[in-house]
Amino acid sequence: MYKIAKKKVLNPTVVEMHIEAPLVARKAQPGQFIILRVDEDGERIPLTVAGTDPEAGTVKIIFQVVGGTTEKLRHKEEGEFIQDFVGPLGVATHLDGLKKVCIVGGGVGCAIAMPIAERLHELGAEVTSIIGFRNKDLLICEEEFAAASNKLIVMTDDGSYGRHGNVTVPLKEMLEAGEQFDMIITIGPLIMMKFVVATAKPFGTPVTVSMNPIMIDGTGMCGGCRLTLNVDGRKVTKFACVDGPDFNGYEVDFDEAMSRGRMYTDFERHAYEETCNLFQKEVQ
Amino acid sequence: MAPNMSPKRNEMPTQDPAVRAHNFDEVALGYSEEAAINEALRCLNCKNMPCVAGCPVRIHIPEFINKIKEGDFEGAYQVIARSSSLPAVCGRVCPQETQCEERCVRGIKGESVGIGRLERFVADWHNTFVSAPPVKPEPNGHKVAIIGSGPSGLTCAGDLAKKGYQVTVFEALHTAGGVLVYGIPEFRLPKSIVAKEVDGLKALDVKVETNVVIGKTLTIDELFEMGYEAVFIGSGAGLPNFMGIPGESLKGVYSANEFLTRSNLMKAYREHPSTPIMKGGTVAVVGGGNVAMDAARTALRLGADKVYIVYRRSMEELPARKEEVEHAMEEGIDFRLLNNPVEILGYNNPDDPRDPKNGCVVGMKCIKMELGEPDERGRRRPVPVPGSEYVLDVDTVVISIGTSPNPLIKDTTDGLEVNRHGGIIVNEDGLTSRQAVYAGGDAVTGAATVISAMGAGKQAAKAIDEYLSK
C-alpha cells in the first residue's frame, strides 16, 4: 500500500498527488511514468511522473479525471492509501546536449512537460514554453513554467486567458521569425502533437513526442501499447512502455495511435458514470 | 495387489463441454480416491524407471505411485515434494505426454499410466487434508534475490529457503505467480492453487516484494549493494511477437499476452470488471501452442459466438498439450489448420471519418497452406497454396505466435551476455556471464513450459547453494 502524502486540486478535473514510494522517488527521471492501481481488483493505469522528492520519498503525479479509475483516485484523500504503485517505467527524456528547446504542452500534458522544462533549466538550456488549455479554468502549472522558462506563452482555445488560439500559432510565428531550436518537445493530446509535428516539419526542427497509449503491465509483456513508426519508409512496431514513451515525432503514425486510443471509449464513459453514481449515492 | 492390466487409463472427470464453455471454473475435476488407486495399480513399478528420466525435475514417480497403491496419499505427496515445489500446478499444466508419460511402458500397448493425473490427485489431497506448518530450517545467514515469481523463481526460492537461505522474490506485477497468474486461465489452473503455493513460500519466511521492476526500480548491481550475495533471474518471456502483416494495429487485435492478462490477472472476465476486454462476436486466434488454446477457450468463455484457431501447419505439428487440444475441440473451437493470415481487415466508413466503428476489425484474410520439404528441425515447412486466399469474418484477432525476450535487465546489467535472440546465456548450472548471477526459465530459453522453468530454477538453486557454501 502506498500513502497519499499530499493532495491538491488544481482545477475541476485535474488533481495533484504526492505518493510515498521511496524506491520510485529515488530513481524517476523526467519523461518516465508509473503504473498504479487504486484498490484491489482495480485497473492498472499509467501516469507520467510530474516530479519527485527523493528525500521525502514521494512521487508527484498530476492526473485528469477521464474514466472510472481516475474518478476513484480523485476521491482518495491525504493520508489514505492506494493499492499499487510501480515504476519508474519507460525511458527518460533525452536532454543531454540540448541548448535551446521549445516545450509545447497541452492540457494535463503540461504537468508532464513541466519536469522536463525544469530539468532543462537546471542544465542551463534556454527554454521557451508554450502551454495551451481549453479555457482559463483548466490552466495548470503556470508558475512552475514561468520559473523554468526564459519565455512563456500561455494559450487558451477560447481566449479567456493568455493568447487566443492553439499552441501551434506562436510556434509557427517563432519558427517563421527564424528561431532555431535544437529540439521541440511536445506533450499533450495526440491531435495537438500531430499538428506540432506538422508545424515544425517545413523548418526541419526535430520534434520529440510523448506517447500515452493504453497499457497494462508497462514492463514489456503485454504489447497493448504498441505503435507504428515509419522509419525510412519501413513500418516498425515499437512498444511505448519499454521503447518510449518518447519517440521521434516525424516517425509516429498518429492516426493509428488515435484510433487505438479510442478502443474502449464507450467502456470508459460507462465506468466513469457508474463510479460517479456510486460516489453520489454515498454522499446521499 | 495385482496390477491393473487395463489398456485404458481411468478417465478424468470433467465439466460437461456445453456447460464449461460458458464458465471459468476448472475443466478437469480430478480423480476420486478409488480412481487414483485403480490408476496407480496400472503402474508396473519398472526397475529402470524410464518415466523418471522424462521428468525435468526427476520426481521419483514409481515410488509416489506405490504410496498411492497403499492408500498413503500424504506419503505420496512427500515423495513428490522432495523433487517438485509446485505439484498441484505441474499435475495440471505439464505436457506429460511428451515427458514422463511418453516413456511409460504401458504406453507401448495401450495408454500410459496417468502420471500427471495422479500427481494432481496427490497434491490436491494434501492441500485439502493436511495443514501441518512447514518445518523452518535454521537460517544460514546468506541472502539471495530472486527476480520474478513465476515457476522458475518460485522453485528456486523454495529450494533455497528450505536450505536456510534468506530469500527475497521481486515481482514486477501486483500479484505473485508470473505466468501462472497472468497467462494460464482460471479454468485450467485455479488462482487459489497458485496463491497457496506462494503462501507456502511465505511460511518459509520467503519475502515477496511486488511492484518492483528489476532493471527499473532497482538494478542487479544495487541488489548486490543491498547485501544479496547471489541473484537468480527468472523474469520470463518478453514482448509478444506480431506477424508483420497489414492491419495488426486495428482495434480488436490483441497479443495473446494482452488478451490473457486482461482476463486472468485483471479479472476482465468477471461481471463489471474495471479492466475492459472485447467480448462476444467471432474471434480468431492465430497460433497453435498452449497459449493459443488458452486464448481461444478464454474468448469462448467471455461470450464469443464462434472461435477459430488459425494455424499454418497441420494437427501433427500443433505444439499445444494434447489434453488442451481435445478440450478445445470438445468445446467447439473450430480448428483452421494449414491456414495462414495474410492481412487483417478493418472497417472504414468513407462518408464519416468520425464513425466509432472505423478501424475496428471486420475480417482476416487467410491463405491455405500445404506442407512442403522438412526444415532444418525436421518439421515440414508450410508453403502457401497460390490463389487460395479467402476472408474469415471476425471481430477480434488474438496473435499467439510467441515472444521475444524482455530487454529491461539486459540493458541495465553490465557484463550480462545474451544470445542473438536476446535470451540470457547460462552454463549448465544456470550461471550467467556475471559472477553470482544465475538465470533460468523463459528468460533463457524463450517461451517454454512451466516444468522446464522449474527444472532450471531447481538447478540454479543447487548451484547457488554450492557457490555460497564454499
PDB file of C-alpha atoms in Angstrom, chain B residues 96-293:
ATOM      1  CA  GLN B  96       3.146 -35.141 -19.553  1.00  0.00           C
ATOM      2  CA  GLU B  97       2.557 -36.822 -22.905  1.00  0.00           C
ATOM      3  CA  THR B  98       5.951 -35.613 -24.117  1.00  0.00           C
ATOM      4  CA  GLN B  99       7.705 -36.184 -20.794  1.00  0.00           C
ATOM      5  CA  CYS B 100       7.144 -38.865 -18.136  1.00  0.00           C
ATOM      6  CA  GLU B 101       4.118 -40.466 -19.777  1.00  0.00           C
ATOM      7  CA  GLU B 102       5.809 -40.694 -23.167  1.00  0.00           C
ATOM      8  CA  ARG B 103       8.362 -43.076 -21.676  1.00  0.00           C
ATOM      9  CA  CYS B 104       5.861 -45.227 -19.733  1.00  0.00           C
ATOM     10  CA  VAL B 105       6.000 -48.891 -20.860  1.00  0.00           C
ATOM     11  CA  ARG B 106       2.234 -49.176 -20.506  1.00  0.00           C
ATOM     12  CA  GLY B 107       2.056 -46.725 -23.380  1.00  0.00           C
ATOM     13  CA  ILE B 108       3.552 -49.266 -25.797  1.00  0.00           C
ATOM     14  CA  LYS B 109       0.459 -51.462 -25.917  1.00  0.00           C
ATOM     15  CA  GLY B 110      -2.181 -49.073 -24.670  1.00  0.00           C
ATOM     16  CA  GLU B 111      -2.375 -45.858 -22.725  1.00  0.00           C
ATOM     17  CA  SER B 112       0.450 -44.853 -20.417  1.00  0.00           C
ATOM     18  CA  VAL B 113      -0.219 -44.516 -16.702  1.00  0.00           C
ATOM     19  CA  GLY B 114      -1.927 -41.172 -15.984  1.00  0.00           C
ATOM     20  CA  ILE B 115       1.063 -39.861 -14.061  1.00  0.00           C
ATOM     21  CA  GLY B 116       0.045 -36.219 -14.302  1.00  0.00           C
ATOM     22  CA  ARG B 117      -3.449 -37.008 -13.090  1.00  0.00           C
ATOM     23  CA  LEU B 118      -2.038 -38.930 -10.143  1.00  0.00           C
ATOM     24  CA  GLU B 119       0.339 -36.111  -9.298  1.00  0.00           C
ATOM     25  CA  ARG B 120      -2.565 -33.699  -9.301  1.00  0.00           C
ATOM     26  CA  PHE B 121      -4.654 -36.028  -7.142  1.00  0.00           C
ATOM     27  CA  VAL B 122      -1.896 -36.325  -4.550  1.00  0.00           C
ATOM     28  CA  ALA B 123      -1.248 -32.574  -4.438  1.00  0.00           C
ATOM     29  CA  ASP B 124      -4.949 -31.741  -4.130  1.00  0.00           C
ATOM     30  CA  TRP B 125      -5.414 -34.382  -1.429  1.00  0.00           C
ATOM     31  CA  HIS B 126      -2.555 -32.854   0.538  1.00  0.00           C
ATOM     32  CA  ASN B 127      -3.897 -29.312   0.078  1.00  0.00           C
ATOM     33  CA  THR B 128      -7.340 -30.406   1.269  1.00  0.00           C
ATOM     34  CA  PHE B 129      -6.460 -32.579   4.235  1.00  0.00           C
ATOM     35  CA  VAL B 130      -3.020 -31.601   5.508  1.00  0.00           C
ATOM     36  CA  SER B 131      -2.175 -28.274   7.061  1.00  0.00           C
ATOM     37  CA  ALA B 132       0.965 -29.028   9.018  1.00  0.00           C
ATOM     38  CA  PRO B 133       3.087 -25.920   9.470  1.00  0.00           C
ATOM     39  CA  PRO B 134       6.306 -26.181   7.462  1.00  0.00           C
ATOM     40  CA  VAL B 135       9.498 -27.086   9.236  1.00  0.00           C
ATOM     41  CA  LYS B 136      11.581 -23.956   9.106  1.00  0.00           C
ATOM     42  CA  PRO B 137      15.272 -24.615   8.669  1.00  0.00           C
ATOM     43  CA  GLU B 138      17.937 -22.862  10.725  1.00  0.00           C
ATOM     44  CA  PRO B 139      18.829 -19.601   8.896  1.00  0.00           C
ATOM     45  CA  ASN B 140      22.305 -19.837   7.362  1.00  0.00           C
ATOM     46  CA  GLY B 141      22.803 -16.078   7.159  1.00  0.00           C
ATOM     47  CA  HIS B 142      23.058 -15.804   3.375  1.00  0.00           C
ATOM     48  CA  LYS B 143      20.784 -13.501   1.359  1.00  0.00           C
ATOM     49  CA  VAL B 144      19.617 -14.378  -2.163  1.00  0.00           C
ATOM     50  CA  ALA B 145      17.466 -12.257  -4.505  1.00  0.00           C
ATOM     51  CA  ILE B 146      15.099 -13.869  -6.983  1.00  0.00           C
ATOM     52  CA  ILE B 147      13.796 -11.820  -9.910  1.00  0.00           C
ATOM     53  CA  GLY B 148      10.332 -12.882 -10.976  1.00  0.00           C
ATOM     54  CA  SER B 149       7.771 -15.008  -9.159  1.00  0.00           C
ATOM     55  CA  GLY B 150       6.900 -17.371 -11.973  1.00  0.00           C
ATOM     56  CA  PRO B 151       7.612 -21.112 -11.947  1.00  0.00           C
ATOM     57  CA  SER B 152      11.432 -20.833 -12.101  1.00  0.00           C
ATOM     58  CA  GLY B 153      11.603 -18.111  -9.459  1.00  0.00           C
ATOM     59  CA  LEU B 154       9.215 -19.814  -7.043  1.00  0.00           C
ATOM     60  CA  THR B 155      11.076 -23.108  -7.386  1.00  0.00           C
ATOM     61  CA  CYS B 156      14.475 -21.529  -6.872  1.00  0.00           C
ATOM     62  CA  ALA B 157      13.147 -19.553  -3.880  1.00  0.00           C
ATOM     63  CA  GLY B 158      11.565 -22.636  -2.327  1.00  0.00           C
ATOM     64  CA  ASP B 159      14.644 -24.815  -2.655  1.00  0.00           C
ATOM     65  CA  LEU B 160      16.916 -22.139  -1.193  1.00  0.00           C
ATOM     66  CA  ALA B 161      14.540 -21.267   1.642  1.00  0.00           C
ATOM     67  CA  LYS B 162      14.401 -24.944   2.657  1.00  0.00           C
ATOM     68  CA  LYS B 163      18.187 -24.830   2.986  1.00  0.00           C
ATOM     69  CA  GLY B 164      18.046 -21.834   5.335  1.00  0.00           C
ATOM     70  CA  TYR B 165      18.732 -19.000   2.891  1.00  0.00           C
ATOM     71  CA  GLN B 166      17.085 -15.640   3.437  1.00  0.00           C
ATOM     72  CA  VAL B 167      15.259 -15.235   0.136  1.00  0.00           C
ATOM     73  CA  THR B 168      13.507 -12.202  -1.350  1.00  0.00           C
ATOM     74  CA  VAL B 169      11.449 -12.550  -4.519  1.00  0.00           C
ATOM     75  CA  PHE B 170      10.976  -9.364  -6.561  1.00  0.00           C
ATOM     76  CA  GLU B 171       7.879  -9.267  -8.774  1.00  0.00           C
ATOM     77  CA  ALA B 172       7.117  -6.523 -11.288  1.00  0.00           C
ATOM     78  CA  LEU B 173       3.340  -7.021 -11.268  1.00  0.00           C
ATOM     79  CA  HIS B 174       0.993  -6.500  -8.345  1.00  0.00           C
ATOM     80  CA  THR B 175       0.406 -10.225  -7.764  1.00  0.00           C
ATOM     81  CA  ALA B 176       2.942 -13.034  -7.377  1.00  0.00           C
ATOM     82  CA  GLY B 177       2.871 -16.032  -9.692  1.00  0.00           C
ATOM     83  CA  GLY B 178       4.102 -14.754 -13.039  1.00  0.00           C
ATOM     84  CA  VAL B 179       2.702 -16.648 -15.999  1.00  0.00           C
ATOM     85  CA  LEU B 180       0.758 -18.924 -13.637  1.00  0.00           C
ATOM     86  CA  VAL B 181      -1.326 -15.855 -12.757  1.00  0.00           C
ATOM     87  CA  TYR B 182      -1.363 -13.613 -15.834  1.00  0.00           C
ATOM     88  CA  GLY B 183      -1.070 -16.286 -18.517  1.00  0.00           C
ATOM     89  CA  ILE B 184      -2.736 -19.573 -17.624  1.00  0.00           C
ATOM     90  CA  PRO B 185      -6.500 -19.184 -17.219  1.00  0.00           C
ATOM     91  CA  GLU B 186      -8.504 -19.994 -14.119  1.00  0.00           C
ATOM     92  CA  PHE B 187     -10.314 -22.872 -15.848  1.00  0.00           C
ATOM     93  CA  ARG B 188      -7.020 -24.682 -16.333  1.00  0.00           C
ATOM     94  CA  LEU B 189      -5.181 -23.582 -13.207  1.00  0.00           C
ATOM     95  CA  PRO B 190      -7.262 -22.015 -10.425  1.00  0.00           C
ATOM     96  CA  LYS B 191      -5.501 -18.983  -8.998  1.00  0.00           C
ATOM     97  CA  SER B 192      -6.212 -20.186  -5.457  1.00  0.00           C
ATOM     98  CA  ILE B 193      -3.736 -23.000  -6.121  1.00  0.00           C
ATOM     99  CA  VAL B 194      -1.022 -20.565  -7.153  1.00  0.00           C
ATOM    100  CA  ALA B 195      -1.772 -18.376  -4.133  1.00  0.00           C
ATOM    101  CA  LYS B 196      -1.450 -21.426  -1.888  1.00  0.00           C
ATOM    102  CA  GLU B 197       1.981 -22.229  -3.331  1.00  0.00           C
ATOM    103  CA  VAL B 198       3.097 -18.633  -2.775  1.00  0.00           C
ATOM    104  CA  ASP B 199       1.732 -18.703   0.792  1.00  0.00           C
ATOM    105  CA  GLY B 200       3.713 -21.892   1.339  1.00  0.00           C
ATOM    106  CA  LEU B 201       6.892 -19.999   0.463  1.00  0.00           C
ATOM    107  CA  LYS B 202       5.952 -17.112   2.722  1.00  0.00           C
ATOM    108  CA  ALA B 203       5.506 -19.606   5.548  1.00  0.00           C
ATOM    109  CA  LEU B 204       9.170 -20.466   4.983  1.00  0.00           C
ATOM    110  CA  ASP B 205       9.948 -16.752   5.528  1.00  0.00           C
ATOM    111  CA  VAL B 206      10.485 -16.015   1.833  1.00  0.00           C
ATOM    112  CA  LYS B 207       9.787 -12.315   1.292  1.00  0.00           C
ATOM    113  CA  VAL B 208       7.756 -11.437  -1.792  1.00  0.00           C
ATOM    114  CA  GLU B 209       8.129  -7.820  -2.924  1.00  0.00           C
ATOM    115  CA  THR B 210       5.550  -6.988  -5.576  1.00  0.00           C
ATOM    116  CA  ASN B 211       5.663  -3.791  -7.677  1.00  0.00           C
ATOM    117  CA  VAL B 212       9.435  -3.904  -8.059  1.00  0.00           C
ATOM    118  CA  VAL B 213      10.742  -3.950 -11.619  1.00  0.00           C
ATOM    119  CA  ILE B 214      14.356  -5.083 -11.629  1.00  0.00           C
ATOM    120  CA  GLY B 215      16.139  -3.060 -14.270  1.00  0.00           C
ATOM    121  CA  LYS B 216      13.993  -0.047 -13.413  1.00  0.00           C
ATOM    122  CA  THR B 217      13.078   0.249  -9.719  1.00  0.00           C
ATOM    123  CA  LEU B 218      16.324  -1.456  -8.720  1.00  0.00           C
ATOM    124  CA  THR B 219      19.217  -2.851 -10.748  1.00  0.00           C
ATOM    125  CA  ILE B 220      21.082  -6.096 -10.217  1.00  0.00           C
ATOM    126  CA  ASP B 221      24.142  -4.149  -9.096  1.00  0.00           C
ATOM    127  CA  GLU B 222      22.036  -2.418  -6.460  1.00  0.00           C
ATOM    128  CA  LEU B 223      20.795  -5.796  -5.219  1.00  0.00           C
ATOM    129  CA  PHE B 224      24.407  -6.774  -4.516  1.00  0.00           C
ATOM    130  CA  GLU B 225      24.969  -3.414  -2.781  1.00  0.00           C
ATOM    131  CA  MET B 226      21.937  -4.203  -0.625  1.00  0.00           C
ATOM    132  CA  GLY B 227      23.694  -7.317   0.636  1.00  0.00           C
ATOM    133  CA  TYR B 228      22.315 -10.033  -1.598  1.00  0.00           C
ATOM    134  CA  GLU B 229      25.114 -12.482  -2.337  1.00  0.00           C
ATOM    135  CA  ALA B 230      23.541 -14.181  -5.348  1.00  0.00           C
ATOM    136  CA  VAL B 231      20.794 -13.305  -7.804  1.00  0.00           C
ATOM    137  CA  PHE B 232      18.551 -15.566  -9.865  1.00  0.00           C
ATOM    138  CA  ILE B 233      16.886 -14.043 -12.939  1.00  0.00           C
ATOM    139  CA  GLY B 234      13.569 -15.714 -13.727  1.00  0.00           C
ATOM    140  CA  SER B 235      11.973 -12.758 -15.449  1.00  0.00           C
ATOM    141  CA  GLY B 236      10.138 -14.822 -18.033  1.00  0.00           C
ATOM    142  CA  ALA B 237       9.422 -14.348 -21.696  1.00  0.00           C
ATOM    143  CA  GLY B 238       9.108 -10.851 -23.004  1.00  0.00           C
ATOM    144  CA  LEU B 239       7.282  -8.831 -25.578  1.00  0.00           C
ATOM    145  CA  PRO B 240       4.799 -10.527 -27.874  1.00  0.00           C
ATOM    146  CA  ASN B 241       5.743 -11.161 -31.482  1.00  0.00           C
ATOM    147  CA  PHE B 242       3.470  -9.947 -34.246  1.00  0.00           C
ATOM    148  CA  MET B 243       3.294 -11.263 -37.789  1.00  0.00           C
ATOM    149  CA  GLY B 244       4.143  -8.042 -39.569  1.00  0.00           C
ATOM    150  CA  ILE B 245       1.053  -8.226 -41.771  1.00  0.00           C
ATOM    151  CA  PRO B 246      -1.188  -5.230 -42.564  1.00  0.00           C
ATOM    152  CA  GLY B 247      -3.914  -4.474 -40.025  1.00  0.00           C
ATOM    153  CA  GLU B 248      -2.234  -5.701 -36.845  1.00  0.00           C
ATOM    154  CA  SER B 249      -2.834  -2.385 -35.103  1.00  0.00           C
ATOM    155  CA  LEU B 250      -6.572  -2.292 -35.774  1.00  0.00           C
ATOM    156  CA  LYS B 251      -8.959  -2.071 -32.850  1.00  0.00           C
ATOM    157  CA  GLY B 252      -9.714  -5.641 -31.839  1.00  0.00           C
ATOM    158  CA  VAL B 253      -6.265  -7.113 -32.462  1.00  0.00           C
ATOM    159  CA  TYR B 254      -4.601  -8.370 -29.311  1.00  0.00           C
ATOM    160  CA  SER B 255      -1.439 -10.231 -28.500  1.00  0.00           C
ATOM    161  CA  ALA B 256      -2.272 -13.372 -26.546  1.00  0.00           C
ATOM    162  CA  ASN B 257      -0.303 -11.895 -23.643  1.00  0.00           C
ATOM    163  CA  GLU B 258      -2.554  -8.842 -23.555  1.00  0.00           C
ATOM    164  CA  PHE B 259      -5.782 -10.771 -24.062  1.00  0.00           C
ATOM    165  CA  LEU B 260      -4.956 -13.300 -21.342  1.00  0.00           C
ATOM    166  CA  THR B 261      -3.564 -10.693 -18.949  1.00  0.00           C
ATOM    167  CA  ARG B 262      -6.755  -8.660 -19.230  1.00  0.00           C
ATOM    168  CA  SER B 263      -8.833 -11.716 -18.458  1.00  0.00           C
ATOM    169  CA  ASN B 264      -6.648 -13.581 -15.938  1.00  0.00           C
ATOM    170  CA  LEU B 265      -4.666 -11.002 -13.991  1.00  0.00           C
ATOM    171  CA  MET B 266      -7.064  -8.087 -14.358  1.00  0.00           C
ATOM    172  CA  LYS B 267     -10.216 -10.220 -13.995  1.00  0.00           C
ATOM    173  CA  ALA B 268     -11.911  -8.787 -17.076  1.00  0.00           C
ATOM    174  CA  TYR B 269     -13.967 -11.987 -17.233  1.00  0.00           C
ATOM    175  CA  ARG B 270     -15.945 -11.014 -14.166  1.00  0.00           C
ATOM    176  CA  GLU B 271     -19.152  -9.050 -14.287  1.00  0.00           C
ATOM    177  CA  HIS B 272     -18.494  -5.288 -14.111  1.00  0.00           C
ATOM    178  CA  PRO B 273     -14.718  -5.522 -14.445  1.00  0.00           C
ATOM    179  CA  SER B 274     -12.561  -2.434 -14.019  1.00  0.00           C
ATOM    180  CA  THR B 275     -10.381  -3.518 -16.955  1.00  0.00           C
ATOM    181  CA  PRO B 276     -12.116  -3.776 -20.333  1.00  0.00           C
ATOM    182  CA  ILE B 277     -11.810  -6.583 -22.873  1.00  0.00           C
ATOM    183  CA  MET B 278     -13.559  -7.218 -26.183  1.00  0.00           C
ATOM    184  CA  LYS B 279     -16.229  -9.836 -25.664  1.00  0.00           C
ATOM    185  CA  GLY B 280     -18.564 -11.713 -27.938  1.00  0.00           C
ATOM    186  CA  GLY B 281     -18.640 -11.845 -31.715  1.00  0.00           C
ATOM    187  CA  THR B 282     -16.311 -14.033 -33.739  1.00  0.00           C
ATOM    188  CA  VAL B 283     -12.728 -14.463 -32.607  1.00  0.00           C
ATOM    189  CA  ALA B 284      -9.717 -15.828 -34.476  1.00  0.00           C
ATOM    190  CA  VAL B 285      -6.666 -16.930 -32.514  1.00  0.00           C
ATOM    191  CA  VAL B 286      -3.517 -17.223 -34.605  1.00  0.00           C
ATOM    192  CA  GLY B 287      -1.067 -19.890 -33.433  1.00  0.00           C
ATOM    193  CA  GLY B 288      -1.049 -23.470 -32.192  1.00  0.00           C
ATOM    194  CA  GLY B 289       0.628 -23.501 -28.791  1.00  0.00           C
ATOM    195  CA  ASN B 290      -0.813 -23.833 -25.303  1.00  0.00           C
ATOM    196  CA  VAL B 291      -1.132 -20.071 -25.113  1.00  0.00           C
ATOM    197  CA  ALA B 292      -3.242 -20.079 -28.282  1.00  0.00           C
ATOM    198  CA  MET B 293      -5.516 -22.763 -26.812  1.00  0.00           C
TER     199      MET B 293
END
